[in-house]
Coordinates of C-alpha atoms and ligand atoms in Angstrom, one line a residue:
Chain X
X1 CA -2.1 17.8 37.8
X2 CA 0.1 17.2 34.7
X3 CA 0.0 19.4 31.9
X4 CA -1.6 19.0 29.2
X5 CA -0.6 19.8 25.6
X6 CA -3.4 20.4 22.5
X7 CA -3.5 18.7 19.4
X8 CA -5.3 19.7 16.1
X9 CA -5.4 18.3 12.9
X10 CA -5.9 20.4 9.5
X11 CA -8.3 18.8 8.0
X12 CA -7.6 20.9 4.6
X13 CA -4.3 19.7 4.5
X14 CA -4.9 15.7 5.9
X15 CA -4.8 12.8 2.9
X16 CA -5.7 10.3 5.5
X17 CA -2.7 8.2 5.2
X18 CA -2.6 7.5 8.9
X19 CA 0.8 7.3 9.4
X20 CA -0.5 9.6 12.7
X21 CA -2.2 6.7 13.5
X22 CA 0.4 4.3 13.5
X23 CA 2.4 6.8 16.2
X24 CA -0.3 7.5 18.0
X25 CA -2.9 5.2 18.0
X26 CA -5.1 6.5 21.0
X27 CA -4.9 9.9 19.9
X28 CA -5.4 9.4 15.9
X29 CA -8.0 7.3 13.7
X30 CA -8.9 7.0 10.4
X31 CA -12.3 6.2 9.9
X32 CA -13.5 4.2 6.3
X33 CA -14.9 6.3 4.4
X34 CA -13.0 9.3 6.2
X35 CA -12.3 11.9 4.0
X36 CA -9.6 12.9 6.9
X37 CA -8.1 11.1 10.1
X38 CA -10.0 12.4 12.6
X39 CA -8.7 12.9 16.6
X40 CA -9.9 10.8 19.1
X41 CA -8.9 13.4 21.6
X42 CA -7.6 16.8 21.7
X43 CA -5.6 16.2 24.8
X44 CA -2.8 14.5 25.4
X45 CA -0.5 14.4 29.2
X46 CA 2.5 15.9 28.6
X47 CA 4.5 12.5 28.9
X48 CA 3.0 11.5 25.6
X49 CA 4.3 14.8 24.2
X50 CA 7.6 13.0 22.5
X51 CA 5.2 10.6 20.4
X52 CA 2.9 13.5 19.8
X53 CA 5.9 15.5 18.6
X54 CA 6.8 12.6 16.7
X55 CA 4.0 12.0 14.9
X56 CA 3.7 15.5 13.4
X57 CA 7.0 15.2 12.4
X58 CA 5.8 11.5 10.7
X59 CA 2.6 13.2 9.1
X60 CA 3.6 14.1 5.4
X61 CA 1.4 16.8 4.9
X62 CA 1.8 18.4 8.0
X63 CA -1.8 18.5 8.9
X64 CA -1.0 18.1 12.9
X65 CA -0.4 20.9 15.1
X66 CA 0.0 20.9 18.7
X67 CA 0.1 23.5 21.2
X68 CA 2.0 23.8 24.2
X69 CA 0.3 26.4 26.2
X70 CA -0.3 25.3 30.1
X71 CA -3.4 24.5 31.1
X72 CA -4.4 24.3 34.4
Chain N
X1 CA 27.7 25.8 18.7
X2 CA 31.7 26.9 17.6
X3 CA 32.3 30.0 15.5
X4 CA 33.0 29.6 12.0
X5 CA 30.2 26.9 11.9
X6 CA 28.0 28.5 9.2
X7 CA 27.6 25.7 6.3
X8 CA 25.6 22.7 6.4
X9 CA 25.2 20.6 3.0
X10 CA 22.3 18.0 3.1
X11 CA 22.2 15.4 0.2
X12 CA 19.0 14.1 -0.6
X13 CA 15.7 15.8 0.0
X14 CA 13.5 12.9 1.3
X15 CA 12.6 11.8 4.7
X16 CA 16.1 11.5 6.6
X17 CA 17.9 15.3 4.9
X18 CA 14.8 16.7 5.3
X19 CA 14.5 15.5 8.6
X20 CA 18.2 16.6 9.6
X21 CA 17.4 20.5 8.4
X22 CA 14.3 20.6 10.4
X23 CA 16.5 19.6 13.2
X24 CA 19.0 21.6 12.8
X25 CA 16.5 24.9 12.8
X26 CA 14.6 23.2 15.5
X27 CA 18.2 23.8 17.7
X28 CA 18.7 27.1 16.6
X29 CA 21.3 26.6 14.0
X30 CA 21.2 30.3 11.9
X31 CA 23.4 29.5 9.0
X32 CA 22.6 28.2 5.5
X33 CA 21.2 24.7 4.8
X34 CA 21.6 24.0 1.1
X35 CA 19.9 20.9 0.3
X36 CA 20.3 18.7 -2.5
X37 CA 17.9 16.4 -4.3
X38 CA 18.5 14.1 -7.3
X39 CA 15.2 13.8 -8.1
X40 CA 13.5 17.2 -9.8
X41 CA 9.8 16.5 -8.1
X42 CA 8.8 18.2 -5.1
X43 CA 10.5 16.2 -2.1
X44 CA 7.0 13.5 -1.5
X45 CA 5.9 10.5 0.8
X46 CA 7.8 7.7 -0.5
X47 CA 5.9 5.0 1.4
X48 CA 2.3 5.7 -0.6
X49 CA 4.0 4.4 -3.8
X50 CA 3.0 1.2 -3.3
X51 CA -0.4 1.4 -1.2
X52 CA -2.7 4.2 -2.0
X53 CA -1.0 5.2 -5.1
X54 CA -0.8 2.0 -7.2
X55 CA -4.3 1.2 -5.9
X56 CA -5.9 5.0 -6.7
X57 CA -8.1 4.6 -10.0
X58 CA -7.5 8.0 -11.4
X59 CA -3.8 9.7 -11.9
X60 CA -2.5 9.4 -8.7
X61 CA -0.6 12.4 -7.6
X62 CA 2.4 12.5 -4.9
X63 CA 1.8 13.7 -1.2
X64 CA 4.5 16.5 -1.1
X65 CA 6.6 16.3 2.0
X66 CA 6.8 20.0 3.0
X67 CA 4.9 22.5 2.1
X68 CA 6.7 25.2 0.0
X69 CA 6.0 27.6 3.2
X70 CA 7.4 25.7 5.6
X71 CA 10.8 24.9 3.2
X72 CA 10.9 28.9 2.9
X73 CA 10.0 29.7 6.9
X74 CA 13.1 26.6 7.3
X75 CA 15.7 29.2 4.8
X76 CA 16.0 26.0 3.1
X77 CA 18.6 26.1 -0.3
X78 CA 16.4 23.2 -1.6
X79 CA 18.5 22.3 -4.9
X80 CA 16.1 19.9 -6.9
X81 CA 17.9 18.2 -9.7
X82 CA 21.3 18.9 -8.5
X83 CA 22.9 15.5 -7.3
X84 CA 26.2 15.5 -5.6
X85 CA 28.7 13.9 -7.7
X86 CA 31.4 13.7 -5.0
X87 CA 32.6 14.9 -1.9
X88 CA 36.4 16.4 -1.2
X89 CA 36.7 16.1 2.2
X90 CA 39.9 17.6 2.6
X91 CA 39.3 21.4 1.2
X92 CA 35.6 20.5 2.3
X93 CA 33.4 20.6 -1.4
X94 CA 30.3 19.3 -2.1
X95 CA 30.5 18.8 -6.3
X96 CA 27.3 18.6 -7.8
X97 CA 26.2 17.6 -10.9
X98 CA 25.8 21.1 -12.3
X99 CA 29.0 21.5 -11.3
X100 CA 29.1 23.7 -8.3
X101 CA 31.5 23.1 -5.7
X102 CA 29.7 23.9 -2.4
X103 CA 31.8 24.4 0.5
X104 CA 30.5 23.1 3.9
X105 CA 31.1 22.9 7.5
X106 CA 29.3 19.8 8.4
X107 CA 27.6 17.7 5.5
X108 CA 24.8 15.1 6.0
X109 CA 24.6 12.3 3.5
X110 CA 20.8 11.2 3.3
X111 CA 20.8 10.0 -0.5
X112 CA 18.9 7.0 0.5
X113 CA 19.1 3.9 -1.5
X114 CA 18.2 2.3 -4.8
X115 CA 16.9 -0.9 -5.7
X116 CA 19.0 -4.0 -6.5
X117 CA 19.3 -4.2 -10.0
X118 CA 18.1 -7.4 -12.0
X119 CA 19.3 -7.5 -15.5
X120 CA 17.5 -9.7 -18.5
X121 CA 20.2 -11.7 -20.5
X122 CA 19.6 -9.4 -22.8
X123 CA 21.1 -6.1 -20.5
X124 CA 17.7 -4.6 -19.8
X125 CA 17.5 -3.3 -16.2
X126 CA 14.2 -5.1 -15.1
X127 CA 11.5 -2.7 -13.7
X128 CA 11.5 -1.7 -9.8
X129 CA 9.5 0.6 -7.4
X130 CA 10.9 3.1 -6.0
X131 CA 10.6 6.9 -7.2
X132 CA 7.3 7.9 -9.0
X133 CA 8.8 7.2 -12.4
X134 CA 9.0 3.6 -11.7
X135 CA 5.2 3.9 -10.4
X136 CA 4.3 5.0 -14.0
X137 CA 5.8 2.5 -15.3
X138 CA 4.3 -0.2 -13.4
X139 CA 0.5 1.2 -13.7
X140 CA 0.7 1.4 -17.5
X141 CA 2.2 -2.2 -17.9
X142 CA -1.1 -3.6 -15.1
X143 CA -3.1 -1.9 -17.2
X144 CA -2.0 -3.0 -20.3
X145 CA -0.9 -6.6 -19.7
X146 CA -3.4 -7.4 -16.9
X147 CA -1.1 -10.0 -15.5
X148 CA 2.5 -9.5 -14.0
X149 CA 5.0 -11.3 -12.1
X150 CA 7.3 -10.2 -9.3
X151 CA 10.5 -11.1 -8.3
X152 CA 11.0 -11.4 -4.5
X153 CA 8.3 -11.3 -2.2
X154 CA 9.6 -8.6 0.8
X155 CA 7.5 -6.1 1.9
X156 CA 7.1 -3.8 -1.2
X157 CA 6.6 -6.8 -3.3
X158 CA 3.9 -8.0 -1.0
X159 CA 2.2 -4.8 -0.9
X160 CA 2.5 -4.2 -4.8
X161 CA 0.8 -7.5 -5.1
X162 CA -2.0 -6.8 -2.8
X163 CA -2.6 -3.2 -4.7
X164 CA -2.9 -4.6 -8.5
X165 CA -4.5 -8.0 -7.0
X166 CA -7.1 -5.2 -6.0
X167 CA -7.0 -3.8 -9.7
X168 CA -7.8 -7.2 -10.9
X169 CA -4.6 -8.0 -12.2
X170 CA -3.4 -11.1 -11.9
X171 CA -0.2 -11.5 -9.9
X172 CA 2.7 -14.4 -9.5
X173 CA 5.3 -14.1 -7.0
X174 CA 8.7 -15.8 -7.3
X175 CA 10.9 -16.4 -4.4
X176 CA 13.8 -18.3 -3.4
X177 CA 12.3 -18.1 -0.2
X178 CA 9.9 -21.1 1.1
X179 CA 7.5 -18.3 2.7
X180 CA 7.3 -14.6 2.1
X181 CA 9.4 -12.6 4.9
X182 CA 10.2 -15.5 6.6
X183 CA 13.3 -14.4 8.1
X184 CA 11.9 -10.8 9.3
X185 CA 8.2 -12.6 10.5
X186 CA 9.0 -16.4 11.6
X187 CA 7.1 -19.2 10.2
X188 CA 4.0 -18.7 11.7
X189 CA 3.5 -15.2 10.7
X190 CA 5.0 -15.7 7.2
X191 CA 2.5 -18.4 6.8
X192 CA -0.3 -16.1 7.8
X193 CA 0.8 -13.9 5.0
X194 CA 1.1 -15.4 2.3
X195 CA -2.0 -17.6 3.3
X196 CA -3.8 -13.7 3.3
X197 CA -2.5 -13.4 -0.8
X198 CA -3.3 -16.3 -2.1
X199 CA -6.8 -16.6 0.1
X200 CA -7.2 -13.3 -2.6
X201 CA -5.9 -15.2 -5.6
X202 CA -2.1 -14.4 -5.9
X203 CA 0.1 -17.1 -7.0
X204 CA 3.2 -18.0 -5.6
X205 CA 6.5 -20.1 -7.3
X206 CA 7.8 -20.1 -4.0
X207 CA 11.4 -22.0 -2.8
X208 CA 12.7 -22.0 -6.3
X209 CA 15.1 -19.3 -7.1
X210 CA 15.6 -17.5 -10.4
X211 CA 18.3 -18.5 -12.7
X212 CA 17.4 -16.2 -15.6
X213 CA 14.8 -13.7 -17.4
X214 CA 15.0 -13.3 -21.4
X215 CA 12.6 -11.5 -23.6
X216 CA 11.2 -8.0 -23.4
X217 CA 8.0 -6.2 -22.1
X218 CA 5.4 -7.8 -23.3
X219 CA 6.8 -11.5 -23.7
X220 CA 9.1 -12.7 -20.8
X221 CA 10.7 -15.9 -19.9
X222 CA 11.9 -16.8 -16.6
X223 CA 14.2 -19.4 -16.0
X224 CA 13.7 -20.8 -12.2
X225 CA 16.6 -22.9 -11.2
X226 CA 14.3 -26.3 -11.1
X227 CA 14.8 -26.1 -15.1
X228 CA 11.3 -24.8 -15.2
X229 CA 10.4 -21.7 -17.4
X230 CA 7.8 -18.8 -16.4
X231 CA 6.2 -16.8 -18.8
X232 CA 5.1 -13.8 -18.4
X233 CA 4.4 -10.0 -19.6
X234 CA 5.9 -8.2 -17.0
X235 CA 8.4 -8.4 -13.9
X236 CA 8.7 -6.3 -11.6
X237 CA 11.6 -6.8 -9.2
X238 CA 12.0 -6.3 -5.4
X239 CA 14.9 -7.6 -4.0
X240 CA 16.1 -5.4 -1.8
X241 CA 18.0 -1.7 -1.8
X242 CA 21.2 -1.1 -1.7
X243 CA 22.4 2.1 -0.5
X244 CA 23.3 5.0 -3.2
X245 CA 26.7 5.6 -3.0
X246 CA 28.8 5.3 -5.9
X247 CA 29.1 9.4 -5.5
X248 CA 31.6 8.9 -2.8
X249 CA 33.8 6.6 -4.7
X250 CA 37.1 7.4 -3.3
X251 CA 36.4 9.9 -1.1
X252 CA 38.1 8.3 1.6
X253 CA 33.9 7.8 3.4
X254 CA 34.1 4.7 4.9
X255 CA 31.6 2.0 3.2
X256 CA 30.8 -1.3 4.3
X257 CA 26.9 -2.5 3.4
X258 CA 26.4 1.4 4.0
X259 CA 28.1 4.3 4.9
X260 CA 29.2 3.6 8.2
X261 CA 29.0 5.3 11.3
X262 CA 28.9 5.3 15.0
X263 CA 25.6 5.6 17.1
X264 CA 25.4 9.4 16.8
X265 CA 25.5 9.2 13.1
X266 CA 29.3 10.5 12.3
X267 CA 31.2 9.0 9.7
X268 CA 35.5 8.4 9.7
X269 CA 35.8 12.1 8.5
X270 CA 35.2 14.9 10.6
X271 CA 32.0 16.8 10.6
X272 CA 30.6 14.0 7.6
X273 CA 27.3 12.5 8.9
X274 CA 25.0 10.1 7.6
X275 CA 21.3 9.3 8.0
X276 CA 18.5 7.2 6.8
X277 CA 18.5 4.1 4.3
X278 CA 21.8 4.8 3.4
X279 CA 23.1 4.6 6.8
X280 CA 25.0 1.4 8.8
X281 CA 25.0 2.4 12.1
X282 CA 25.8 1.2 15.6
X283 CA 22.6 0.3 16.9
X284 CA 22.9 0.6 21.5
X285 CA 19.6 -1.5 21.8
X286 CA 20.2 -4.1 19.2
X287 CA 23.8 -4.2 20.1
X288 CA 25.2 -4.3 16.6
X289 CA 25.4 -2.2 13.4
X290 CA 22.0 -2.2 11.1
X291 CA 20.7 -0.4 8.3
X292 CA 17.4 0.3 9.0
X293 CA 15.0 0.9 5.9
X294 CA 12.1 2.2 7.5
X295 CA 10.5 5.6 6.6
X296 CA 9.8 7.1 10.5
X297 CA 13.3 5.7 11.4
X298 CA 14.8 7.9 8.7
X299 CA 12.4 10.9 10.0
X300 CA 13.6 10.5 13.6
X301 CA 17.2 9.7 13.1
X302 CA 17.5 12.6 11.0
X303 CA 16.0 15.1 12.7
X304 CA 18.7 13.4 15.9
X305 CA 21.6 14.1 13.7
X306 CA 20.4 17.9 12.6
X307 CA 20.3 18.4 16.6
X308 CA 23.5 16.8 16.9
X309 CA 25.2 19.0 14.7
X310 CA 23.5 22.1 16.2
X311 CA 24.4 21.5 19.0
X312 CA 27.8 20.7 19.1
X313 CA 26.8 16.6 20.4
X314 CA 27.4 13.4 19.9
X315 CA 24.2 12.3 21.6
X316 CA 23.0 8.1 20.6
X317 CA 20.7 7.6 17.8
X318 CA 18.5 4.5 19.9
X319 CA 14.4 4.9 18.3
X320 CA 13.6 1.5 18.5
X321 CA 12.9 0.5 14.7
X322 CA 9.5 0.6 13.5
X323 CA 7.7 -0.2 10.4
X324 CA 3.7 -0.6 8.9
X325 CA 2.9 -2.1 6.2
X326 CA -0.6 -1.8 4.8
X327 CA -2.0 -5.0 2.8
X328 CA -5.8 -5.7 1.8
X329 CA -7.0 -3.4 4.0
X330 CA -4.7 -4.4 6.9
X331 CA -1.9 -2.8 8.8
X332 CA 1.2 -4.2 10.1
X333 CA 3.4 -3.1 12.5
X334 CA 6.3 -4.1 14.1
X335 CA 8.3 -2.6 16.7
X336 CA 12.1 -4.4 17.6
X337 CA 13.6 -6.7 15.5
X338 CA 13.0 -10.6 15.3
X339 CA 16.3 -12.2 15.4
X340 CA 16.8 -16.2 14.3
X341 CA 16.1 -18.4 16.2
X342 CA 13.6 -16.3 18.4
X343 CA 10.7 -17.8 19.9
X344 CA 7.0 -16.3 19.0
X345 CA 4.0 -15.9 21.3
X346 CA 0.6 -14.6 20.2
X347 CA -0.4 -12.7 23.0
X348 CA -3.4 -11.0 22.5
X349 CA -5.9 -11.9 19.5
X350 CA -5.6 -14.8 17.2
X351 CA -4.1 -15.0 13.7
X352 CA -7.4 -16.6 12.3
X353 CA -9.2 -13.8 13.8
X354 CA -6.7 -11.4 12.1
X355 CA -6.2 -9.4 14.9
X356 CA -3.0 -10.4 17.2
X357 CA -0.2 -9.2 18.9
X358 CA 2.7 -11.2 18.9
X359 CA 5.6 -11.0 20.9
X360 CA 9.4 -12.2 19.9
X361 CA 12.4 -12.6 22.2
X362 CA 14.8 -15.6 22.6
X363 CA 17.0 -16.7 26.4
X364 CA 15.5 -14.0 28.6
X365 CA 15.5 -10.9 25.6
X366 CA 12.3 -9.6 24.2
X367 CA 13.2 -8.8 20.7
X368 CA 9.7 -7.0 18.8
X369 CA 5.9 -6.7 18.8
X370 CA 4.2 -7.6 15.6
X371 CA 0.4 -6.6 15.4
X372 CA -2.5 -6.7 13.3
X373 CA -4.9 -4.1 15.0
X374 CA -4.4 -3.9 18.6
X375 CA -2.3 -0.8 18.5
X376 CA -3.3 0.7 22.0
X377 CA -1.2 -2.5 23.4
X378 CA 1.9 -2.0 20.8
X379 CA 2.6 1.6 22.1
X380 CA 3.3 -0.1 25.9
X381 CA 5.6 -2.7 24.2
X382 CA 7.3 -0.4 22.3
X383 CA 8.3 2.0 25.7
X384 CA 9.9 -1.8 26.9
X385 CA 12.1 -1.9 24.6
X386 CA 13.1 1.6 24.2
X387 CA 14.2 0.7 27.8
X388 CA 15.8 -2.7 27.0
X389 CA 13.1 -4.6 28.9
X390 CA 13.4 -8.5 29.4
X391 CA 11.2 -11.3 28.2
X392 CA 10.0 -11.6 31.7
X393 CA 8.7 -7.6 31.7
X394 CA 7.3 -8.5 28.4
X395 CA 4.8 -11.3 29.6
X396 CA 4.1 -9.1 33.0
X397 CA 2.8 -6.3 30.5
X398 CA 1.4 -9.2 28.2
X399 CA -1.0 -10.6 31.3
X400 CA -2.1 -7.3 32.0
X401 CA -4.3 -8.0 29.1
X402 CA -4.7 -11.0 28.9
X403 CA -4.5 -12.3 32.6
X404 CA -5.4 -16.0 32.1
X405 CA -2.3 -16.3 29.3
X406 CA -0.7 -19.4 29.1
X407 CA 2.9 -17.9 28.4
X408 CA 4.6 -22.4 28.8
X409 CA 3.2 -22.6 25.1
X410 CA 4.8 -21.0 21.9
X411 CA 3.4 -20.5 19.1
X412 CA 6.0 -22.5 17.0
X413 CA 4.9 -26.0 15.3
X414 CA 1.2 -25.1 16.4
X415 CA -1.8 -24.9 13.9
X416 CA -3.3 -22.1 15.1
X417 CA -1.8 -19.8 17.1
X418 CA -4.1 -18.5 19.6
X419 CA -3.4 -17.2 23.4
X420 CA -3.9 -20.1 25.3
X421 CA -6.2 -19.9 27.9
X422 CA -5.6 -21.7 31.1
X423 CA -9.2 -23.3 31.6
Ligands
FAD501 C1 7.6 1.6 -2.7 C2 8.1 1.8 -1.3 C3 7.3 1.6 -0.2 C4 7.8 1.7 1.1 N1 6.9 1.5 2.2 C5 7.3 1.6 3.4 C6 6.4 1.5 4.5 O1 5.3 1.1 4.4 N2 6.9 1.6 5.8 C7 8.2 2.0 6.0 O2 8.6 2.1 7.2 N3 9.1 2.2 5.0 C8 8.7 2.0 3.7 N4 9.5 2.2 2.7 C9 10.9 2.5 3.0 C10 11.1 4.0 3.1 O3 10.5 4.7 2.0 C11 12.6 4.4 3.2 O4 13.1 3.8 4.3 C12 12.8 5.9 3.3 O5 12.4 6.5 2.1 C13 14.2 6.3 3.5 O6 14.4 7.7 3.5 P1 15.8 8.3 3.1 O7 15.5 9.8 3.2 O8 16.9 7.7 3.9 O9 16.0 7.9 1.6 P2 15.2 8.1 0.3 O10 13.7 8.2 0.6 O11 15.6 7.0 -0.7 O12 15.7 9.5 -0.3 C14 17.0 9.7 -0.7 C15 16.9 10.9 -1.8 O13 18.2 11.2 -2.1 C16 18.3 11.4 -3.5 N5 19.7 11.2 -3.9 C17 20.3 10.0 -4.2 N6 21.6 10.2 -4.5 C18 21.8 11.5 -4.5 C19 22.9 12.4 -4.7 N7 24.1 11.9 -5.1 N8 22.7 13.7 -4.6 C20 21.5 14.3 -4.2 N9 20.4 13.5 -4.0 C21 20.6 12.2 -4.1 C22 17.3 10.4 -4.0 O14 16.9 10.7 -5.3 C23 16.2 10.5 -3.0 O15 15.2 11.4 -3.4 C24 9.1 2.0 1.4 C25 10.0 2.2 0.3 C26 9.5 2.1 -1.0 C27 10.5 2.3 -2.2
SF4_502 S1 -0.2 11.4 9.0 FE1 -1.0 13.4 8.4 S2 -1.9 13.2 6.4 FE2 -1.7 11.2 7.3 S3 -3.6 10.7 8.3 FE3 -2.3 11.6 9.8 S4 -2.7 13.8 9.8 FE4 -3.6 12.9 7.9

């Protein structure tokens, strides 16, 4: 029913810092030995879209993307 | 937005002013954003300073901030190198060191802060961490002297000393304190800590406070105020930031503990707005005026007032504060604020197991979450008290995970501090 919003993660430009993760723990991980933080899911409901937002905004080297496009 | 409004000048290019341009652009605002920055490196993540980048083997090298696309896509004016040296509110200047006089429309002052200064008897400024200078300084003197001693054990000193402990230096931590962060973690968790450190071999002088530090790099004395003398090769000092303002020295900006301002961020003078570490502002969920010195917070509450401005509003800044803190490994988080006073409750996991959620809240309020691991449970606790949720909603969310939880028992005065299990 709800919409869903995509995330992705550029895994050129990710230092694994995981301050993603500390946002948005269900969504991002950082693995030891993890050369990047990887996603845990590429979906997210579109009432987690403000933490989403927010933890792009958090990420220092801007590795997160999301897209709005509608899904059905 | 009204006509006429054209000009924004942002001081300091870190987290918070780069934070209120993106906000700005994000609501549409078409004029010019000059931003200034003190500092001549690329704007960079402040926070790795003392994790990654004090622990890295190799020259460590700063995570830049914004990509030098995204600044140009932005039409950002970033000025590196050019501080403001005051502010004329009345004909509405920006001076800057270079001596430009840049007229604005709005300004926002995001110049962060600077570390208390410690002086020897001797008028050195004791060493700090804070910009990537200071980091230099502090990797050569681990490397060279192999043992060091800090002054004040808050959260940077605590993560310092976990990076060079890791490095193999050998680390002493001097506090008036009796327990590291006592009154930001409560005894239990302050306990846990510094049990953590010295479990891993750092010292701690703690209780005694510092009368006095003679000598120079290489051959310190420290005086504590128990007539006792430290030696050491090093200090390093962290005790606390204060915020950068002696640039607005009498320009009629309103300064108390930080440049004040109400909950949307605006100063006394018109169309002056502050943001970040060097902001005091009225907090609506804590219900007083803070200065919150927290890296997201300074993200998020700049970004607010870049929309405000844009947009012609005076809308509440109210994030609920948040910080992390990474140590051995670990990561700490903590949404809310303890205040004295508060009761604690470990509510899911257990200290000795190093992974716990802990609640705090005192006469019906729930005041923070403080976890080690267990960050799918923070996030619910965190939505509670964006929404000013009560102890009682706390320990209804609390029992969702942990139904049997025995919620009569704090965690004060007991040894460990485990949720306690009704049979
Ligand atoms: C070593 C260290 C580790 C930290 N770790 C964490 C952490 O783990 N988690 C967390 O939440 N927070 C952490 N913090 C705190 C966090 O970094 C700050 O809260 C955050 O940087 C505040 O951002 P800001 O933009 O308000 O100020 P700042 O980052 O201090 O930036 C202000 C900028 O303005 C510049 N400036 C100053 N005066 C002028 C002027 N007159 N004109 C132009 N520019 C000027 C300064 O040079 C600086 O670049 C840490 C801080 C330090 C020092
Ligand atoms: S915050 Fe950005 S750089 Fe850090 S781990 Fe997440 S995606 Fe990677």
């Amino acid at each position: 029913m709800s919409d869903n919003l995509s995330v992705s993660l550029d895994g050129t430009r990710c230092k694994s810092y995981g301050i993603c993760v500390s946002v948005m723990p269900d969504v991002f991980d950082t693995p030891p030995g993890s050369p990047t933080a990887v996603l845990l899911r590429d979906a997210v409901d579109a009432d987690e879209r403000e933490d989403l937002e927010e933890a792009a905004r958090a990420c220092p080297a801007q590795a997160i993307a999301l897209d709005s496009g509608r899904k059905p | 937005m009204t006509g006429g409004f054209e000009r924004v000048v942002v001081v300091g290019a870190s987290a918070a002013g780069l934070g209120a341009a993106d906000g700005l652009r994000e609501a549409g605002f078409t004029g010019s954003i000059t931003v200034l920055g003190a500092e001549l490196h690329q704007p960079y993540d402040r926070p790795t300073l003392s994790k990654a980048l004090l622990v890295a083997e190799e020259d460590p090298r700063l995570l830049e901030l914004r990509s030098p696309e995204r600044i140009e896509a932005n039409r950002l004016d970033l000025r590196l190198g050019h501080a403001a040296a005051g502010l004329d509110v009345d004909r509405r200047y920006v001076v800057t060191t270079y001596g430009e006089a840049l007229p604005w429309d709005a300004v926002v002052i995001a110049c962060g802060s600077r570390p208390r200064e410690l002086r020897s008897l001797g008028g050195e400024v004791l060493p700090a961490l804070r910009t990537p200078e200071d980091l230099r300084v502090l990797r050569e003197a681990a490397a060279r002297y192999g043992e060091m001693t800090l002054i004040g054990s808050g959260f940077i000193g605590l993560e310092v000393a976990a990076a060079l402990v890791a490095r193999g230096v050998a680390v002493t931590v001097l506090d008036a304190l009796p327990l590291p962060l006592e009154p930001v973690l409560g005894t239990e968790l302050a306990t846990h800590l510094r049990d953590l450190h010295t479990a891993r071999g750092v010292r701690f002088r703690s209780a005694v406070a510092m009368a006095s530090v003679t000598g120079q790099p290489g051959a310190y004395e420290v005086r504590l105020t128990d007539g006792s003398v430290h030696r050491t090769p090093f200090v390093l000092t962290g005790i606390g930031a204060e915020p950068a303002v002696d640039w607005l020295a009498g320009s009629g900006i309103e300064v108390t503990g930080g440049i004040v301002t109400d909950a949307a961020g605006r100063t006394n003078v018109p169309d002056v707005w502050a943001a970040g570490d060097v902001a005091a502002f009225h907090h609506p969920l804590l219900g007083q005026r803070v200065r919150v010195e927290h890296w997201t917070h300074a993200v998020e509450q700049g970004r607010h007032i870049g929309l405000n401005i844009a947009r012609g509003e005076t809308t509440p800044y109210q994030g609920v504060p948040y910080f992390w803190t990474d140590q051995y490994g670990m990561r700490f988080q903590c949404y809310g604020r303890r205040r004295a006073g508060d009761r604690s409750l470990v509510v899911e996991g257990s200290l000795d197991a190093g992974e716990f959620l802990v609640l705090f809240g005192h006469a019906g309020e729930f005041h923070a979450a403080f976890a080690c691991g267990r960050v799918r449970s923070l996030r619910d606790y965190r939505k509670l008290l964006a929404r000013g949720g009560t102890w009682d909603e706390a320990l209804a969310l609390a029992r969702t995970n942990t139904p049997a939880l025995d919620t009569t028992v704090s965690c004060v005065n007991r040894k460990e501090c485990t949720p306690h299990e009704a049979a």
